[in-house]
PDB file of C-alpha atoms in Angstrom:
ATOM      1  CA  UNK A   1       5.127   6.561   7.452  1.00 85.00           C
ATOM      2  CA  UNK A   2       4.669   2.919   8.408  1.00 91.00           C
ATOM      3  CA  UNK A   3       4.368   3.968  12.048  1.00 93.00           C
ATOM      4  CA  UNK A   4       1.490   6.270  11.196  1.00 93.00           C
ATOM      5  CA  UNK A   5      -0.226   3.535   9.202  1.00 93.00           C
ATOM      6  CA  UNK A   6      -0.027   1.234  12.196  1.00 94.00           C
ATOM      7  CA  UNK A   7      -1.245   3.978  14.540  1.00 95.00           C
ATOM      8  CA  UNK A   8      -4.143   4.597  12.148  1.00 93.00           C
ATOM      9  CA  UNK A   9      -5.139   0.937  12.240  1.00 92.00           C
ATOM     10  CA  UNK A  10      -4.882   0.777  16.032  1.00 94.00           C
ATOM     11  CA  UNK A  11      -6.995   3.907  16.255  1.00 92.00           C
ATOM     12  CA  UNK A  12      -9.857   1.761  14.893  1.00 89.00           C
ATOM     13  CA  UNK A  13      -9.388  -0.809  17.650  1.00 90.00           C
ATOM     14  CA  UNK A  14      -6.965  -3.002  19.583  1.00 94.00           C
ATOM     15  CA  UNK A  15      -5.157  -5.651  17.544  1.00 94.00           C
ATOM     16  CA  UNK A  16      -2.429  -8.228  17.812  1.00 94.00           C
ATOM     17  CA  UNK A  17       0.619  -7.948  15.561  1.00 93.00           C
ATOM     18  CA  UNK A  18      -0.813 -10.752  13.442  1.00 92.00           C
ATOM     19  CA  UNK A  19      -4.144  -8.903  13.072  1.00 92.00           C
ATOM     20  CA  UNK A  20      -2.329  -5.689  12.129  1.00 94.00           C
ATOM     21  CA  UNK A  21      -0.411  -7.597   9.466  1.00 92.00           C
ATOM     22  CA  UNK A  22      -3.614  -9.117   8.077  1.00 90.00           C
ATOM     23  CA  UNK A  23      -5.530  -5.823   7.989  1.00 87.00           C
ATOM     24  CA  UNK A  24      -2.469  -4.155   6.478  1.00 86.00           C
ATOM     25  CA  UNK A  25      -2.373  -6.855   3.790  1.00 84.00           C
ATOM     26  CA  UNK A  26      -6.084  -6.382   3.035  1.00 80.00           C
ATOM     27  CA  UNK A  27      -5.983  -2.597   2.836  1.00 81.00           C
ATOM     28  CA  UNK A  28      -2.796  -0.534   3.061  1.00 83.00           C
ATOM     29  CA  UNK A  29      -0.675  -3.025   1.134  1.00 78.00           C
ATOM     30  CA  UNK A  30      -2.155  -1.742  -2.138  1.00 76.00           C
ATOM     31  CA  UNK A  31      -0.190   1.471  -1.766  1.00 81.00           C
ATOM     32  CA  UNK A  32       2.310   0.891   1.038  1.00 85.00           C
ATOM     33  CA  UNK A  33       4.117  -2.411   1.277  1.00 84.00           C
ATOM     34  CA  UNK A  34       5.599  -3.642   4.520  1.00 87.00           C
ATOM     35  CA  UNK A  35       7.113  -6.939   5.514  1.00 90.00           C
ATOM     36  CA  UNK A  36       5.938  -8.691   8.681  1.00 91.00           C
ATOM     37  CA  UNK A  37       9.339  -8.047  10.274  1.00 93.00           C
ATOM     38  CA  UNK A  38       9.013  -4.310   9.553  1.00 94.00           C
ATOM     39  CA  UNK A  39       5.590  -4.188  11.189  1.00 94.00           C
ATOM     40  CA  UNK A  40       6.810  -5.967  14.331  1.00 94.00           C
ATOM     41  CA  UNK A  41       9.952  -3.804  14.482  1.00 95.00           C
ATOM     42  CA  UNK A  42       7.805  -0.681  14.173  1.00 95.00           C
ATOM     43  CA  UNK A  43       5.497  -1.920  16.951  1.00 96.00           C
ATOM     44  CA  UNK A  44       8.545  -1.983  19.225  1.00 95.00           C
ATOM     45  CA  UNK A  45       9.397   1.600  18.294  1.00 96.00           C
ATOM     46  CA  UNK A  46       5.803   2.718  18.842  1.00 97.00           C
ATOM     47  CA  UNK A  47       5.790   1.108  22.271  1.00 96.00           C
ATOM     48  CA  UNK A  48       9.147   2.699  23.148  1.00 97.00           C
ATOM     49  CA  UNK A  49       7.742   6.112  22.117  1.00 97.00           C
ATOM     50  CA  UNK A  50       4.743   5.559  24.393  1.00 97.00           C
ATOM     51  CA  UNK A  51       2.329   5.660  21.440  1.00 98.00           C
ATOM     52  CA  UNK A  52       1.044   2.127  22.023  1.00 97.00           C
ATOM     53  CA  UNK A  53       0.876  -0.307  24.915  1.00 97.00           C
ATOM     54  CA  UNK A  54       0.946  -4.076  24.666  1.00 95.00           C
ATOM     55  CA  UNK A  55      -1.022  -6.441  26.852  1.00 95.00           C
ATOM     56  CA  UNK A  56       0.046 -10.085  26.868  1.00 91.00           C
ATOM     57  CA  UNK A  57      -2.763 -12.611  26.661  1.00 91.00           C
ATOM     58  CA  UNK A  58      -1.809 -16.131  27.725  1.00 89.00           C
ATOM     59  CA  UNK A  59      -3.132 -18.901  25.486  1.00 87.00           C
ATOM     60  CA  UNK A  60      -3.309 -22.638  26.124  1.00 88.00           C
ATOM     61  CA  UNK A  61      -1.291 -24.683  23.641  1.00 88.00           C
ATOM     62  CA  UNK A  62      -0.316 -21.627  21.625  1.00 88.00           C
ATOM     63  CA  UNK A  63       2.216 -18.839  22.035  1.00 87.00           C
ATOM     64  CA  UNK A  64       1.077 -15.879  24.098  1.00 87.00           C
ATOM     65  CA  UNK A  65      -0.560 -13.086  22.146  1.00 90.00           C
ATOM     66  CA  UNK A  66       0.298  -9.398  22.495  1.00 92.00           C
ATOM     67  CA  UNK A  67      -2.659  -7.076  22.013  1.00 96.00           C
ATOM     68  CA  UNK A  68      -1.631  -3.557  21.013  1.00 96.00           C
ATOM     69  CA  UNK A  69      -3.635  -0.470  21.963  1.00 96.00           C
ATOM     70  CA  UNK A  70      -3.047   3.110  20.916  1.00 97.00           C
ATOM     71  CA  UNK A  71      -2.378   5.532  23.789  1.00 97.00           C
ATOM     72  CA  UNK A  72      -3.555   9.126  24.057  1.00 97.00           C
ATOM     73  CA  UNK A  73      -0.031  10.180  23.040  1.00 97.00           C
ATOM     74  CA  UNK A  74      -0.244   7.863  20.018  1.00 96.00           C
ATOM     75  CA  UNK A  75      -3.603   9.335  19.056  1.00 95.00           C
ATOM     76  CA  UNK A  76      -2.119  12.834  19.371  1.00 96.00           C
ATOM     77  CA  UNK A  77       0.800  11.816  17.131  1.00 95.00           C
ATOM     78  CA  UNK A  78      -1.618  10.413  14.547  1.00 94.00           C
ATOM     79  CA  UNK A  79      -3.706  13.589  14.647  1.00 94.00           C
ATOM     80  CA  UNK A  80      -0.582  15.751  14.333  1.00 94.00           C
ATOM     81  CA  UNK A  81       0.622  13.732  11.338  1.00 91.00           C
ATOM     82  CA  UNK A  82      -2.789  13.922   9.656  1.00 90.00           C
ATOM     83  CA  UNK A  83      -3.025  17.683  10.224  1.00 89.00           C
ATOM     84  CA  UNK A  84       0.485  18.440   8.953  1.00 87.00           C
ATOM     85  CA  UNK A  85       0.198  20.168   5.607  1.00 71.00           C
ATOM     86  CA  UNK A  86       3.658  19.178   4.346  1.00 77.00           C
ATOM     87  CA  UNK A  87       3.320  16.206   2.053  1.00 78.00           C
ATOM     88  CA  UNK A  88       6.302  14.239   0.826  1.00 75.00           C
ATOM     89  CA  UNK A  89       6.056  14.403  -2.967  1.00 75.00           C
ATOM     90  CA  UNK A  90       9.336  12.568  -3.569  1.00 74.00           C
ATOM     91  CA  UNK A  91       8.900   9.986  -6.264  1.00 75.00           C
ATOM     92  CA  UNK A  92      10.972   6.842  -6.470  1.00 79.00           C
ATOM     93  CA  UNK A  93      10.084   4.466  -9.267  1.00 85.00           C
ATOM     94  CA  UNK A  94      12.220   1.559 -10.380  1.00 87.00           C
ATOM     95  CA  UNK A  95       9.952   1.263 -13.439  1.00 92.00           C
ATOM     96  CA  UNK A  96      10.665   4.815 -14.534  1.00 92.00           C
ATOM     97  CA  UNK A  97      14.383   4.480 -13.797  1.00 91.00           C
ATOM     98  CA  UNK A  98      14.518   1.393 -16.032  1.00 93.00           C
ATOM     99  CA  UNK A  99      12.391   3.084 -18.689  1.00 94.00           C
ATOM    100  CA  UNK A 100      14.728   6.075 -18.773  1.00 92.00           C
ATOM    101  CA  UNK A 101      17.695   3.840 -19.638  1.00 93.00           C
ATOM    102  CA  UNK A 102      15.792   1.266 -21.714  1.00 91.00           C
ATOM    103  CA  UNK A 103      17.345   2.651 -24.923  1.00 91.00           C
ATOM    104  CA  UNK A 104      20.390   0.527 -24.130  1.00 93.00           C
ATOM    105  CA  UNK A 105      18.441  -2.670 -24.890  1.00 93.00           C
ATOM    106  CA  UNK A 106      17.210  -4.068 -28.189  1.00 94.00           C
ATOM    107  CA  UNK A 107      13.677  -2.861 -28.937  1.00 95.00           C
ATOM    108  CA  UNK A 108      12.157  -6.349 -28.724  1.00 95.00           C
ATOM    109  CA  UNK A 109      13.404  -6.658 -25.118  1.00 96.00           C
ATOM    110  CA  UNK A 110      11.898  -3.289 -24.257  1.00 96.00           C
ATOM    111  CA  UNK A 111       8.588  -4.355 -25.787  1.00 97.00           C
ATOM    112  CA  UNK A 112       8.626  -7.515 -23.655  1.00 97.00           C
ATOM    113  CA  UNK A 113       9.385  -5.426 -20.566  1.00 97.00           C
ATOM    114  CA  UNK A 114       6.316  -3.243 -21.169  1.00 97.00           C
ATOM    115  CA  UNK A 115       4.117  -6.251 -21.975  1.00 98.00           C
ATOM    116  CA  UNK A 116       5.118  -7.844 -18.669  1.00 97.00           C
ATOM    117  CA  UNK A 117       4.423  -4.589 -16.829  1.00 97.00           C
ATOM    118  CA  UNK A 118       1.048  -4.360 -18.513  1.00 98.00           C
ATOM    119  CA  UNK A 119       0.140  -7.856 -17.283  1.00 98.00           C
ATOM    120  CA  UNK A 120       1.238  -6.998 -13.742  1.00 96.00           C
ATOM    121  CA  UNK A 121      -0.744  -3.751 -13.725  1.00 96.00           C
ATOM    122  CA  UNK A 122      -3.812  -5.594 -15.008  1.00 97.00           C
ATOM    123  CA  UNK A 123      -3.482  -8.180 -12.230  1.00 95.00           C
ATOM    124  CA  UNK A 124      -3.161  -5.415  -9.643  1.00 91.00           C
ATOM    125  CA  UNK A 125      -6.229  -3.646 -11.044  1.00 94.00           C
ATOM    126  CA  UNK A 126      -8.164  -6.904 -10.821  1.00 92.00           C
ATOM    127  CA  UNK A 127      -7.097  -7.244  -7.169  1.00 88.00           C
ATOM    128  CA  UNK A 128      -8.111  -3.659  -6.467  1.00 88.00           C
ATOM    129  CA  UNK A 129     -11.575  -4.386  -7.860  1.00 88.00           C
ATOM    130  CA  UNK A 130     -12.025  -6.690  -4.850  1.00 84.00           C
ATOM    131  CA  UNK A 131     -11.444  -3.912  -2.310  1.00 84.00           C
ATOM    132  CA  UNK A 132     -15.108  -2.924  -2.132  1.00 80.00           C
ATOM    133  CA  UNK A 133     -15.896  -6.196  -0.367  1.00 80.00           C
ATOM    134  CA  UNK A 134     -13.062  -5.664   2.125  1.00 81.00           C
ATOM    135  CA  UNK A 135     -14.180  -2.101   2.747  1.00 82.00           C
ATOM    136  CA  UNK A 136     -17.696  -3.298   3.539  1.00 78.00           C
ATOM    137  CA  UNK A 137     -16.380  -5.966   5.901  1.00 79.00           C
ATOM    138  CA  UNK A 138     -14.064  -3.638   7.803  1.00 77.00           C
ATOM    139  CA  UNK A 139     -16.651  -0.849   7.884  1.00 76.00           C
ATOM    140  CA  UNK A 140     -18.866  -3.096  10.005  1.00 77.00           C
ATOM    141  CA  UNK A 141     -16.064  -3.447  12.572  1.00 75.00           C
ATOM    142  CA  UNK A 142     -15.567   0.238  13.363  1.00 75.00           C
ATOM    143  CA  UNK A 143     -17.822   2.724  15.115  1.00 72.00           C
ATOM    144  CA  UNK A 144     -17.269   5.698  12.757  1.00 77.00           C
ATOM    145  CA  UNK A 145     -18.661   4.562   9.387  1.00 78.00           C
ATOM    146  CA  UNK A 146     -17.494   7.700   7.559  1.00 84.00           C
ATOM    147  CA  UNK A 147     -13.969   6.259   7.535  1.00 83.00           C
ATOM    148  CA  UNK A 148     -15.085   3.863   4.807  1.00 84.00           C
ATOM    149  CA  UNK A 149     -15.626   6.835   2.480  1.00 87.00           C
ATOM    150  CA  UNK A 150     -11.921   7.661   2.766  1.00 88.00           C
ATOM    151  CA  UNK A 151     -10.991   4.025   2.259  1.00 86.00           C
ATOM    152  CA  UNK A 152     -13.110   4.026  -0.902  1.00 88.00           C
ATOM    153  CA  UNK A 153     -11.425   7.209  -2.149  1.00 90.00           C
ATOM    154  CA  UNK A 154      -8.021   5.568  -1.609  1.00 90.00           C
ATOM    155  CA  UNK A 155      -9.159   2.469  -3.475  1.00 89.00           C
ATOM    156  CA  UNK A 156     -10.511   4.593  -6.328  1.00 92.00           C
ATOM    157  CA  UNK A 157      -7.157   6.356  -6.616  1.00 93.00           C
ATOM    158  CA  UNK A 158      -5.399   2.988  -6.825  1.00 91.00           C
ATOM    159  CA  UNK A 159      -7.764   1.782  -9.546  1.00 93.00           C
ATOM    160  CA  UNK A 160      -7.276   4.958 -11.561  1.00 95.00           C
ATOM    161  CA  UNK A 161      -3.498   4.770 -11.119  1.00 94.00           C
ATOM    162  CA  UNK A 162      -3.447   1.173 -12.331  1.00 95.00           C
ATOM    163  CA  UNK A 163      -5.587   2.081 -15.340  1.00 97.00           C
ATOM    164  CA  UNK A 164      -3.251   4.980 -16.115  1.00 97.00           C
ATOM    165  CA  UNK A 165      -0.268   2.621 -15.982  1.00 97.00           C
ATOM    166  CA  UNK A 166      -2.034   0.095 -18.212  1.00 98.00           C
ATOM    167  CA  UNK A 167      -2.746   2.832 -20.757  1.00 98.00           C
ATOM    168  CA  UNK A 168       0.837   4.089 -20.502  1.00 97.00           C
ATOM    169  CA  UNK A 169       2.381   0.637 -21.085  1.00 97.00           C
ATOM    170  CA  UNK A 170       0.110   0.072 -24.081  1.00 98.00           C
ATOM    171  CA  UNK A 171       1.212   3.410 -25.521  1.00 98.00           C
ATOM    172  CA  UNK A 172       4.874   2.514 -24.924  1.00 97.00           C
ATOM    173  CA  UNK A 173       4.400  -0.835 -26.687  1.00 97.00           C
ATOM    174  CA  UNK A 174       2.730   0.826 -29.686  1.00 97.00           C
ATOM    175  CA  UNK A 175       5.488   3.424 -29.983  1.00 97.00           C
ATOM    176  CA  UNK A 176       8.215   0.799 -29.759  1.00 96.00           C
ATOM    177  CA  UNK A 177       6.490  -1.500 -32.260  1.00 96.00           C
ATOM    178  CA  UNK A 178       6.200   1.431 -34.667  1.00 95.00           C
ATOM    179  CA  UNK A 179       9.906   2.188 -34.184  1.00 92.00           C
ATOM    180  CA  UNK A 180      10.767  -1.467 -34.793  1.00 88.00           C
ATOM    181  CA  UNK A 181       8.655  -1.501 -37.985  1.00 87.00           C
ATOM    182  CA  UNK A 182      10.520   1.530 -39.291  1.00 85.00           C
ATOM    183  CA  UNK A 183      13.829  -0.348 -39.177  1.00 74.00           C
TER     184      UNK A 183
END
């Protein structure tokens, strides 16, 4: 999936690895995390597959810069991936795995776990509230402005998901506090 995210970004315009990392951090990172090393490793795979080409730009006093461009084959791969109806619905959640087995801990520790989660979800929601400004900035850089509508829909999903998780952690805390009071 990371490869398709990178192809999607390059479909908007040519970028260096550093620029891809920065745009990734400002946009995709809210729902798909990737380390810098993963991005650069994937760029190598994309180039090997013929989906991107790199052009080296020499710079005075700085390391040379590689500018990546999507190829026609890369654009076809992106289009194929977007048009494929099969969606991976596998769910992996460390939070839910821990929650499932949380009965092994004292209730007060479980309450603290959910309070910490609640704080983290609130911080993420606050960060997601800033995405509208990023969307406006990046929208100005691309020719097809309708893409920003899809970016906004993705951001809205993230905000709703964070709010759902905030509500869920608050419910978990209340239920555990009630259980603790009954002791």
